[in-house]
Amino acid sequence: MAYNSSSVNISVEAPIENQIQEITYDGQEIYQAPLTLSESLAKYAQKIDFSKALNEINVKKESGDTSDDNKSDTDSKDAFQSSLWPWDSVRNKLRNTYQEICVLADVLAIAKDKHYMVLDPVQQEPIDTKPMVQIYARKKALTGAASVLLTGAERLKNSQNEILRNRSTPDFHIELLRLRQNWRLKKVSNTIIGDLSYKTAGSKYAQSGMFEVTKAEEEEKASSPPSSPVPVSAPAKNNSSLRVTVPSELQGVAYIEVLCQKDHEDLCSANINLLGSAPATANPDVHWQQKLEAAQNVLFCKELFNQLAKEAVQLQAPIPHMVVGNQIMATVLPGIQLVIGLCHSTSSEKKSSQQSTPAPSKSDHDHVLEHSLHQLLREVHHKNTHHPFPHPSSAPLGPSKKRYLAGPMAADRYELLEMTQSETLLEQIIKQAQHFFMRMRTEYVLDTIAKEVKDPLISSHWNTLNSPTQSCVKINISTHGYDAVCRTPLVIHVGEKSLKCICRDGKVMHMSYEPQELRDLIFCHINQHQILAVQALAKTMGWQFLGNSNHLGLGTVEPLGNASSCLLASPIGDRLIAVRCEPQSGVQVSVAHSPRTDFFPSRLVTERKWEHLGGQFRDVRLEKMEGRNFLHKMELLMASLTSNS
Amino acid sequence: MGVTVLQQFPIVENRTGPLTIDVLTKRISALGAIQQGQFLVDCETYTSVPQLGNQRTVHVLHNSEQPATVFSILETGTKTIPLATDGLFDLLMMKMNSFYTSKKLTKAESKGPRFEIGDFLVKLGSVTVSQNFKGVLVEVEYKPCVVPAMCWELMREFLQGFLGSSVQSSPPSYLQNRMQEIYTPIDTIHQYLEQFTMYRKTPGMRA
């Protein structure tokens, strides 16, 4: 092999171990001799520091020997003054130790043997204790300790409060406690199951309302809809630490919509989505209380609608009820329909208005009837759980009190049959709707008549207290200014499909739901009132009442009711007034002189006395007379016809 | 419940029970009655076991007119105690089998058609005691009145109208002491019991 010029030989040697003492002239190095074993031991011994040694070896020697050794050591020490002797420091340290040990041995000997010296205790002076000083000292110490503890506790409390305030989600267990205070919960193996149905309140509906309670995750991302351009803006609304899972058929919001509408020709094309213009869609981030309440409401509405639909199919009405999808249509009165529908919207569906006709506005929905429906179902629930007291001790709990007594009271089959018949929910709500319409119609008729007829005033007073199926109105027909003279009262009981009118004299008239009948009745009574008022007025004026007829058979046949009339004579008898009152056309008044003014004895009638047979009646034009109303005119007429002589 | 009167209709020699009922049905239909189903009154008798001391009898009756009620009449030697109870009384009597034994042979019942004429209710019953025909019993109820004294005459006239001369002019023995009192369903049962007792005693058919 050829060595390149670039390669360099490198040799590796250990360095010289021993130091060079001198280098001779001929270049020979004289090394310092390495330390012998004893020399190296001496070197190491010099490094020992006896003052720091942990294990001190106590060597106890005899006092005689020790003193001798001491001397010999000192001699040996004097002999070698050279500081090169490495054992010098060791010897000194040992000697000091030995001295200490001798003193200790002497003291112990004196204490033990007591031969020549004795150790006597010296009475110490008693320490002067001042109690107050002690107390103050202790108090100060305690206050110091107390302040330390208090500051520590303050700090802990502050930190706890800080944590609580800053925490955005409340504790899971506190939330669970709140949940349990409002809803029924139970623990099933690993999960917490709740029940939001009305079963414990008396419902017999089959659908179960179970919901599950879970812990919400710590990291809740704000559920921003993907279509929104700004993803960050929506803050996390769900700030509770537990989450409830409601069954899918109970999610969302539902309510029962009740509409009363006039008949539509195209019943067959009733839109199923007509009632779908939805309630407010539920926010998915809503608090669990609202979610559970909404689900419970959905269950209640479903039960109610289910019950109504069942009854609508089973009942036999003169015009059958129709159940289409989520609507029930029942005929309340001819031409008026009651539509009950179940509006259920979940947040996932968005109902777009597809119907051609605009959906009925929210104002059409009858809140009163909806509330009535809710109350009716709750009443059914209540009856299922609350059986009337006293509970029988030896009979089944369920039948009504009347049924319990039917046996001992020997009720016959008709009574038993009556007990079994009960009204269904649909019938009840139809009755309420019917009454509502009857009331509206009666109000309308009375108001219209009051506006039309000014001469006798019609005032109607509705009773404040009424039931959903019956109301009462009192009507007063009186003339302005002559209330004390004559007043005609009427009472009308408004039922579900009929009206009952009771007059002052005890006559009872039953009317149907046609508003025209009530109108006719009121007009007839107005007619009667005029005649009665004239008679009463005549009495106060001193005029004599000669006769009257309530149902006059003379004159033209009236289209409505009968005409009535009365005949009055002045106080001295020289004037006669005849009044004829017709329901449609009004009043006619005629006046006559009693001794005829145009009596001339003729060949047939010769005597003067025949002039007292009544004279010609002449009509009075009431419209030309002065006077506010008919009675006023009559009063003025009577006053003018009364002569003093 | 109106005043009810029971009348036994004697069976003519050559007629059978059902034929008699037919005859009466024809008569009552001629008056304008409408048949409204059937009726049934039955009676079962229980006697107390000797261990209880004095002999006591309990008669348990049912009337289809009051379907929810069971009537019972307890006869000790001295007293008669009537009782109207719920239907569960039958079950109670079953439980009392060891104390009150029933003699099935004396089960009496009256059943037949039921007619309504105006305010009257007429029931034509054939009485059977343990499935042996015993006679014909006619029950007439006048619904509007509850005091026997006020309507006995009217009822007698009506009865005579279609039953003929077999009707006595005096009211039935049970009612004679109670003419001024208000009539209750248990009084009908008393009358039935009286009639059933008489039917049980006579062997064969009653004249």
mmCIF file of N, CA and C in Angstrom, chain A residues 394 403 406-408 410-414 416, chain B residues 65-69 84 86 88 114 116 185:
data_model
loop_
_atom_site.group_PDB
_atom_site.id
_atom_site.type_symbol
_atom_site.label_atom_id
_atom_site.label_comp_id
_atom_site.label_asym_id
_atom_site.label_seq_id
_atom_site.Cartn_x
_atom_site.Cartn_y
_atom_site.Cartn_z
ATOM 1 N N SER A 394 -117.368 -2.724 50.641
ATOM 2 C CA SER A 394 -117.547 -4.080 50.122
ATOM 3 C C SER A 394 -118.072 -4.060 48.701
ATOM 4 N N ARG A 403 -125.377 5.065 41.519
ATOM 5 C CA ARG A 403 -125.441 3.651 41.137
ATOM 6 C C ARG A 403 -125.325 2.746 42.348
ATOM 7 N N ALA A 406 -128.609 2.557 43.887
ATOM 8 C CA ALA A 406 -129.695 2.069 43.045
ATOM 9 C C ALA A 406 -130.249 0.756 43.572
ATOM 10 N N GLY A 407 -129.376 -0.090 44.120
ATOM 11 C CA GLY A 407 -129.828 -1.377 44.642
ATOM 12 C C GLY A 407 -130.762 -1.207 45.830
ATOM 13 N N PRO A 408 -130.250 -0.640 46.921
ATOM 14 C CA PRO A 408 -131.113 -0.503 48.090
ATOM 15 C C PRO A 408 -132.324 0.378 47.858
ATOM 16 N N ALA A 410 -134.098 0.397 45.255
ATOM 17 C CA ALA A 410 -135.014 -0.258 44.312
ATOM 18 C C ALA A 410 -135.289 0.637 43.111
ATOM 19 N N ALA A 411 -134.225 1.017 42.412
ATOM 20 C CA ALA A 411 -134.395 1.840 41.212
ATOM 21 C C ALA A 411 -134.884 0.971 40.073
ATOM 22 N N ASP A 412 -135.803 1.486 39.303
ATOM 23 C CA ASP A 412 -136.302 0.658 38.204
ATOM 24 C C ASP A 412 -135.443 0.837 36.962
ATOM 25 N N ARG A 413 -135.785 0.101 35.932
ATOM 26 C CA ARG A 413 -134.914 0.005 34.773
ATOM 27 C C ARG A 413 -134.738 1.334 34.063
ATOM 28 N N TYR A 414 -135.731 2.201 34.118
ATOM 29 C CA TYR A 414 -135.592 3.485 33.429
ATOM 30 C C TYR A 414 -134.566 4.353 34.122
ATOM 31 N N LEU A 416 -132.095 3.243 35.882
ATOM 32 C CA LEU A 416 -130.783 2.638 35.633
ATOM 33 C C LEU A 416 -130.270 3.007 34.257
ATOM 34 N N GLU B 65 -138.294 -5.878 37.411
ATOM 35 C CA GLU B 65 -138.611 -4.456 37.294
ATOM 36 C C GLU B 65 -137.556 -3.592 37.999
ATOM 37 N N GLN B 66 -136.945 -4.155 39.022
ATOM 38 C CA GLN B 66 -135.832 -3.464 39.697
ATOM 39 C C GLN B 66 -134.607 -4.365 39.568
ATOM 40 N N PRO B 67 -133.928 -4.282 38.430
ATOM 41 C CA PRO B 67 -132.887 -5.280 38.152
ATOM 42 C C PRO B 67 -131.673 -5.183 39.073
ATOM 43 N N ALA B 68 -131.434 -4.032 39.692
ATOM 44 C CA ALA B 68 -130.227 -3.908 40.502
ATOM 45 C C ALA B 68 -130.450 -4.296 41.947
ATOM 46 N N THR B 69 -131.664 -4.718 42.277
ATOM 47 C CA THR B 69 -132.002 -4.913 43.691
ATOM 48 C C THR B 69 -132.307 -6.367 43.985
ATOM 49 N N ALA B 84 -134.066 -4.382 51.292
ATOM 50 C CA ALA B 84 -133.780 -4.195 49.860
ATOM 51 C C ALA B 84 -132.303 -3.869 49.735
ATOM 52 N N ASP B 86 -128.334 -4.296 47.357
ATOM 53 C CA ASP B 86 -127.662 -4.392 46.076
ATOM 54 C C ASP B 86 -127.588 -5.859 45.634
ATOM 55 N N LEU B 88 -125.235 -7.786 45.289
ATOM 56 C CA LEU B 88 -124.221 -8.630 45.926
ATOM 57 C C LEU B 88 -124.781 -9.491 47.045
ATOM 58 N N ARG B 114 -145.290 -8.659 29.535
ATOM 59 C CA ARG B 114 -145.493 -7.412 30.271
ATOM 60 C C ARG B 114 -146.098 -6.409 29.312
ATOM 61 N N GLU B 116 -148.029 -2.490 28.574
ATOM 62 C CA GLU B 116 -148.233 -1.105 29.036
ATOM 63 C C GLU B 116 -149.460 -0.534 28.367
ATOM 64 N N PRO B 185 -141.522 -0.448 46.614
ATOM 65 C CA PRO B 185 -141.346 -1.709 45.874
ATOM 66 C C PRO B 185 -141.361 -2.934 46.781
#
